[in-house]
């Protein structure tokens, strides 16, 4: 199933991305490209406002299509239009925490995930978040000869008394 994602909505749900960062869209797209490569799923991400520097086409690659809403149109409107135009909306997962987008997706029979749900999916698929190896870390042992040497040194300086 392909994903249709509200980009700025998802950025707001990711702790290491910030909507005030001028590179937030590019950083999200890079992560989505890794996800598309790993899962084989097609991803379309939609952002508000025009492409920074007209770079929208260069963002689209690696299984990810990037769309910026044109002037006077919100990303939500663009998402709803795309959901309605989808040939097989039942085969689509729409990622948005916006109620209007979620309702439009449900009316067309698409699956709906919140940005938080997608974040959890992405972390699981990309191995992000808390990482555990399952290995118990061994603490280095104390070398007996070295310990004796330190004890003699400190005892001779009056640092340790028996």
PDB file of N, CA and C in Angstrom, residues 3-8 44-51 56 60 65-86 92 94-96 98 100-102 104-105 108:
ATOM      1  N   UNK A   3       1.826   5.262   0.609  1.00  0.00           N
ATOM      2  CA  UNK A   3       1.522   6.266   1.616  1.00  0.00           C
ATOM      3  C   UNK A   3       1.307   7.619   0.944  1.00  0.00           C
ATOM      4  N   UNK A   4       0.355   8.380   1.469  1.00  0.00           N
ATOM      5  CA  UNK A   4       0.141   9.780   1.111  1.00  0.00           C
ATOM      6  C   UNK A   4       0.262  10.549   2.419  1.00  0.00           C
ATOM      7  N   UNK A   5       1.291  11.403   2.514  1.00  0.00           N
ATOM      8  CA  UNK A   5       1.678  11.992   3.808  1.00  0.00           C
ATOM      9  C   UNK A   5       1.565  13.506   3.816  1.00  0.00           C
ATOM     10  N   UNK A   6       0.999  14.024   4.895  1.00  0.00           N
ATOM     11  CA  UNK A   6       0.991  15.458   5.184  1.00  0.00           C
ATOM     12  C   UNK A   6       2.355  15.769   5.795  1.00  0.00           C
ATOM     13  N   UNK A   7       3.258  16.324   4.992  1.00  0.00           N
ATOM     14  CA  UNK A   7       4.650  16.483   5.383  1.00  0.00           C
ATOM     15  C   UNK A   7       4.894  17.322   6.616  1.00  0.00           C
ATOM     16  N   UNK A   8       4.316  18.510   6.678  1.00  0.00           N
ATOM     17  CA  UNK A   8       4.566  19.373   7.829  1.00  0.00           C
ATOM     18  C   UNK A   8       3.932  18.794   9.083  1.00  0.00           C
ATOM     19  N   UNK A  44       4.164   9.418  -1.257  1.00  0.00           N
ATOM     20  CA  UNK A  44       3.982  10.788  -1.741  1.00  0.00           C
ATOM     21  C   UNK A  44       3.849  11.666  -0.511  1.00  0.00           C
ATOM     22  N   UNK A  45       4.638  12.719  -0.452  1.00  0.00           N
ATOM     23  CA  UNK A  45       4.584  13.650   0.672  1.00  0.00           C
ATOM     24  C   UNK A  45       4.221  15.022   0.126  1.00  0.00           C
ATOM     25  N   UNK A  46       3.286  15.681   0.819  1.00  0.00           N
ATOM     26  CA  UNK A  46       2.775  16.980   0.385  1.00  0.00           C
ATOM     27  C   UNK A  46       3.101  18.009   1.460  1.00  0.00           C
ATOM     28  N   UNK A  47       3.666  19.149   1.012  1.00  0.00           N
ATOM     29  CA  UNK A  47       4.017  20.240   1.917  1.00  0.00           C
ATOM     30  C   UNK A  47       3.239  21.488   1.554  1.00  0.00           C
ATOM     31  N   UNK A  48       2.999  22.331   2.552  1.00  0.00           N
ATOM     32  CA  UNK A  48       2.454  23.664   2.304  1.00  0.00           C
ATOM     33  C   UNK A  48       3.527  24.512   1.644  1.00  0.00           C
ATOM     34  N   UNK A  49       3.131  25.622   1.091  1.00  0.00           N
ATOM     35  CA  UNK A  49       3.966  26.636   0.431  1.00  0.00           C
ATOM     36  C   UNK A  49       4.810  26.046  -0.700  1.00  0.00           C
ATOM     37  N   UNK A  50       5.237  26.911  -1.567  1.00  0.00           N
ATOM     38  CA  UNK A  50       5.986  26.494  -2.755  1.00  0.00           C
ATOM     39  C   UNK A  50       7.340  25.907  -2.432  1.00  0.00           C
ATOM     40  N   UNK A  51       7.888  25.213  -3.374  1.00  0.00           N
ATOM     41  CA  UNK A  51       9.183  24.570  -3.206  1.00  0.00           C
ATOM     42  C   UNK A  51      10.265  25.603  -2.950  1.00  0.00           C
ATOM     43  N   UNK A  56      11.407  21.201  -6.020  1.00  0.00           N
ATOM     44  CA  UNK A  56      10.468  20.097  -5.782  1.00  0.00           C
ATOM     45  C   UNK A  56      10.795  18.878  -6.637  1.00  0.00           C
ATOM     46  N   UNK A  60      12.026  14.639  -5.551  1.00  0.00           N
ATOM     47  CA  UNK A  60      11.295  13.423  -5.893  1.00  0.00           C
ATOM     48  C   UNK A  60      12.223  12.395  -6.525  1.00  0.00           C
ATOM     49  N   UNK A  65       7.681  10.749  -3.984  1.00  0.00           N
ATOM     50  CA  UNK A  65       7.232  11.880  -4.785  1.00  0.00           C
ATOM     51  C   UNK A  65       6.940  13.030  -3.835  1.00  0.00           C
ATOM     52  N   UNK A  66       7.498  14.196  -4.126  1.00  0.00           N
ATOM     53  CA  UNK A  66       7.335  15.367  -3.274  1.00  0.00           C
ATOM     54  C   UNK A  66       6.493  16.397  -4.017  1.00  0.00           C
ATOM     55  N   UNK A  67       5.454  16.879  -3.349  1.00  0.00           N
ATOM     56  CA  UNK A  67       4.605  17.925  -3.925  1.00  0.00           C
ATOM     57  C   UNK A  67       4.497  19.084  -2.952  1.00  0.00           C
ATOM     58  N   UNK A  68       4.633  20.293  -3.476  1.00  0.00           N
ATOM     59  CA  UNK A  68       4.426  21.493  -2.687  1.00  0.00           C
ATOM     60  C   UNK A  68       3.125  22.143  -3.153  1.00  0.00           C
ATOM     61  N   UNK A  69       2.299  22.529  -2.205  1.00  0.00           N
ATOM     62  CA  UNK A  69       1.035  23.176  -2.549  1.00  0.00           C
ATOM     63  C   UNK A  69       1.329  24.514  -3.223  1.00  0.00           C
ATOM     64  N   UNK A  70       0.618  24.800  -4.321  1.00  0.00           N
ATOM     65  CA  UNK A  70       0.825  26.093  -4.983  1.00  0.00           C
ATOM     66  C   UNK A  70       0.245  27.229  -4.145  1.00  0.00           C
ATOM     67  N   UNK A  71       0.601  28.446  -4.504  1.00  0.00           N
ATOM     68  CA  UNK A  71       0.101  29.619  -3.794  1.00  0.00           C
ATOM     69  C   UNK A  71      -1.427  29.590  -3.758  1.00  0.00           C
ATOM     70  N   UNK A  72      -1.968  29.895  -2.589  1.00  0.00           N
ATOM     71  CA  UNK A  72      -3.418  29.954  -2.440  1.00  0.00           C
ATOM     72  C   UNK A  72      -4.077  28.606  -2.165  1.00  0.00           C
ATOM     73  N   UNK A  73      -3.303  27.543  -2.120  1.00  0.00           N
ATOM     74  CA  UNK A  73      -3.839  26.204  -1.848  1.00  0.00           C
ATOM     75  C   UNK A  73      -3.053  25.623  -0.678  1.00  0.00           C
ATOM     76  N   UNK A  74      -3.774  25.063   0.285  1.00  0.00           N
ATOM     77  CA  UNK A  74      -3.083  24.448   1.425  1.00  0.00           C
ATOM     78  C   UNK A  74      -2.712  23.006   1.099  1.00  0.00           C
ATOM     79  N   UNK A  75      -1.783  22.485   1.856  1.00  0.00           N
ATOM     80  CA  UNK A  75      -1.408  21.081   1.693  1.00  0.00           C
ATOM     81  C   UNK A  75      -2.617  20.187   1.965  1.00  0.00           C
ATOM     82  N   UNK A  76      -3.435  20.564   2.940  1.00  0.00           N
ATOM     83  CA  UNK A  76      -4.631  19.775   3.241  1.00  0.00           C
ATOM     84  C   UNK A  76      -5.564  19.694   2.033  1.00  0.00           C
ATOM     85  N   UNK A  77      -5.775  20.835   1.359  1.00  0.00           N
ATOM     86  CA  UNK A  77      -6.618  20.840   0.156  1.00  0.00           C
ATOM     87  C   UNK A  77      -6.020  19.943  -0.927  1.00  0.00           C
ATOM     88  N   UNK A  78      -4.711  20.037  -1.099  1.00  0.00           N
ATOM     89  CA  UNK A  78      -4.036  19.224  -2.104  1.00  0.00           C
ATOM     90  C   UNK A  78      -4.137  17.735  -1.764  1.00  0.00           C
ATOM     91  N   UNK A  79      -3.998  17.399  -0.489  1.00  0.00           N
ATOM     92  CA  UNK A  79      -4.145  16.014  -0.051  1.00  0.00           C
ATOM     93  C   UNK A  79      -5.552  15.490  -0.338  1.00  0.00           C
ATOM     94  N   UNK A  80      -6.561  16.279   0.003  1.00  0.00           N
ATOM     95  CA  UNK A  80      -7.954  15.871  -0.224  1.00  0.00           C
ATOM     96  C   UNK A  80      -8.220  15.685  -1.714  1.00  0.00           C
ATOM     97  N   UNK A  81      -7.713  16.583  -2.540  1.00  0.00           N
ATOM     98  CA  UNK A  81      -7.872  16.427  -4.003  1.00  0.00           C
ATOM     99  C   UNK A  81      -7.224  15.129  -4.490  1.00  0.00           C
ATOM    100  N   UNK A  82      -6.028  14.860  -3.972  1.00  0.00           N
ATOM    101  CA  UNK A  82      -5.317  13.661  -4.403  1.00  0.00           C
ATOM    102  C   UNK A  82      -6.045  12.391  -3.941  1.00  0.00           C
ATOM    103  N   UNK A  83      -6.589  12.413  -2.736  1.00  0.00           N
ATOM    104  CA  UNK A  83      -7.357  11.258  -2.242  1.00  0.00           C
ATOM    105  C   UNK A  83      -8.551  11.002  -3.151  1.00  0.00           C
ATOM    106  N   UNK A  84      -9.273  12.060  -3.511  1.00  0.00           N
ATOM    107  CA  UNK A  84     -10.455  11.926  -4.375  1.00  0.00           C
ATOM    108  C   UNK A  84     -10.095  11.457  -5.777  1.00  0.00           C
ATOM    109  N   UNK A  85      -8.909  11.833  -6.244  1.00  0.00           N
ATOM    110  CA  UNK A  85      -8.484  11.456  -7.600  1.00  0.00           C
ATOM    111  C   UNK A  85      -7.847  10.070  -7.660  1.00  0.00           C
ATOM    112  N   UNK A  86      -7.578   9.478  -6.527  1.00  0.00           N
ATOM    113  CA  UNK A  86      -6.901   8.182  -6.471  1.00  0.00           C
ATOM    114  C   UNK A  86      -7.748   7.096  -7.126  1.00  0.00           C
ATOM    115  N   UNK A  92      -4.661   2.786  -0.246  1.00  0.00           N
ATOM    116  CA  UNK A  92      -3.863   3.950   0.129  1.00  0.00           C
ATOM    117  C   UNK A  92      -3.863   4.116   1.645  1.00  0.00           C
ATOM    118  N   UNK A  94      -3.274   7.108   4.237  1.00  0.00           N
ATOM    119  CA  UNK A  94      -3.137   8.556   4.352  1.00  0.00           C
ATOM    120  C   UNK A  94      -2.613   8.867   5.748  1.00  0.00           C
ATOM    121  N   UNK A  95      -1.523   9.631   5.802  1.00  0.00           N
ATOM    122  CA  UNK A  95      -0.894   9.978   7.071  1.00  0.00           C
ATOM    123  C   UNK A  95      -1.123  11.459   7.334  1.00  0.00           C
ATOM    124  N   UNK A  96      -2.002  11.730   8.291  1.00  0.00           N
ATOM    125  CA  UNK A  96      -2.294  13.105   8.672  1.00  0.00           C
ATOM    126  C   UNK A  96      -3.005  13.084  10.013  1.00  0.00           C
ATOM    127  N   UNK A  98      -4.783  15.782  10.689  1.00  0.00           N
ATOM    128  CA  UNK A  98      -5.816  16.774  10.396  1.00  0.00           C
ATOM    129  C   UNK A  98      -7.155  16.070  10.173  1.00  0.00           C
ATOM    130  N   UNK A 100     -10.030  16.981   8.763  1.00  0.00           N
ATOM    131  CA  UNK A 100     -10.647  17.084   7.441  1.00  0.00           C
ATOM    132  C   UNK A 100     -10.006  16.103   6.457  1.00  0.00           C
ATOM    133  N   UNK A 101      -8.695  15.980   6.522  1.00  0.00           N
ATOM    134  CA  UNK A 101      -7.980  15.045   5.646  1.00  0.00           C
ATOM    135  C   UNK A 101      -8.345  13.612   6.016  1.00  0.00           C
ATOM    136  N   UNK A 102      -8.374  13.320   7.309  1.00  0.00           N
ATOM    137  CA  UNK A 102      -8.737  11.976   7.759  1.00  0.00           C
ATOM    138  C   UNK A 102     -10.153  11.599   7.312  1.00  0.00           C
ATOM    139  N   UNK A 104     -11.898  12.831   4.772  1.00  0.00           N
ATOM    140  CA  UNK A 104     -11.924  12.653   3.312  1.00  0.00           C
ATOM    141  C   UNK A 104     -11.354  11.289   2.938  1.00  0.00           C
ATOM    142  N   UNK A 105     -10.291  10.889   3.607  1.00  0.00           N
ATOM    143  CA  UNK A 105      -9.679   9.589   3.326  1.00  0.00           C
ATOM    144  C   UNK A 105     -10.639   8.455   3.683  1.00  0.00           C
ATOM    145  N   UNK A 108     -13.432   7.918   1.233  1.00  0.00           N
ATOM    146  CA  UNK A 108     -13.010   7.255  -0.003  1.00  0.00           C
ATOM    147  C   UNK A 108     -12.564   5.810   0.228  1.00  0.00           C
TER     148      UNK A 108
END
